CSV table of C-alpha atoms in Angstrom, one decimal:
chain,number,residue,atom,x,y,z
O,1073,MET,CA,15.1,7.1,-17.3
O,1074,PHE,CA,12.5,9.3,-18.8
O,1075,LEU,CA,9.0,8.9,-17.2
O,1076,PRO,CA,5.9,11.0,-18.3
O,1077,ALA,CA,4.4,13.4,-16.0
O,1078,TYR,CA,1.9,10.8,-14.7
O,1079,SER,CA,2.6,7.1,-15.7
O,1080,PRO,CA,1.4,5.0,-12.9
O,1081,ASN,CA,1.9,2.0,-14.7
O,1082,LEU,CA,5.7,2.8,-14.9
O,1083,ASN,CA,6.0,4.1,-11.3
O,1084,PRO,CA,6.9,1.2,-8.8
O,1085,ILE,CA,5.0,3.1,-5.8
O,1086,GLU,CA,2.0,3.3,-7.6
O,1087,ARG,CA,1.9,-0.4,-7.7
O,1088,LEU,CA,2.7,-0.7,-4.0
O,1089,TRP,CA,-0.3,1.8,-3.2
O,1090,LYS,CA,-2.6,-0.2,-5.4
O,1091,PHE,CA,-1.4,-3.7,-3.5
O,1092,PHE,CA,-1.8,-1.8,-0.2
O,1093,LYS,CA,-5.3,-0.4,-1.0
O,1094,LYS,CA,-6.3,-3.8,-2.1
O,1095,LYS,CA,-4.9,-5.7,1.1
O,1096,VAL,CA,-5.7,-3.0,3.8
O,1097,LEU,CA,-8.4,-0.8,2.7
O,1098,TYR,CA,-10.9,-2.2,0.5
O,1099,ASN,CA,-14.1,-3.7,2.2
O,1100,GLN,CA,-12.6,-3.0,5.4
O,1101,TYR,CA,-13.7,-0.8,8.5
O,1102,TYR,CA,-11.4,0.1,11.3
O,1103,GLU,CA,-13.2,1.6,14.3
O,1104,LYS,CA,-10.2,3.0,15.9
O,1105,PHE,CA,-7.4,4.7,14.5
O,1106,LYS,CA,-5.0,2.7,16.6
O,1107,ASP,CA,-6.2,-0.5,14.6
O,1108,PHE,CA,-5.8,0.9,11.2
O,1109,LYS,CA,-1.9,2.0,12.3
O,1110,LEU,CA,-1.4,-1.7,13.4
O,1111,ILE,CA,-2.6,-3.2,10.3
O,1112,CYS,CA,-0.7,-0.6,8.1
O,1113,ALA,CA,2.6,-1.2,10.1
O,1114,SER,CA,1.9,-5.0,9.5
O,1115,PHE,CA,1.4,-4.7,5.9
O,1116,PHE,CA,4.7,-2.9,5.5
O,1117,GLU,CA,6.6,-5.2,7.7
O,1118,GLU,CA,5.1,-8.4,5.7
O,1119,TYR,CA,6.0,-6.4,2.4
O,1120,GLU,CA,9.7,-5.9,3.5
O,1121,SER,CA,10.1,-9.6,4.2
O,1122,MET,CA,8.7,-10.5,0.9
O,1123,ASN,CA,11.5,-8.5,-0.9
């Protein structure tokens, strides 16, 4: 399958990162890196269970 050099609308990982940013990063502040890691891990666990 041919994909242009940069085509975020055709690249599935770009959709995942967009969803990740919306759920985890937008309007969020994590005081400790540990908290951020836990949220990231729970996001990907939840995402795996959706698929």
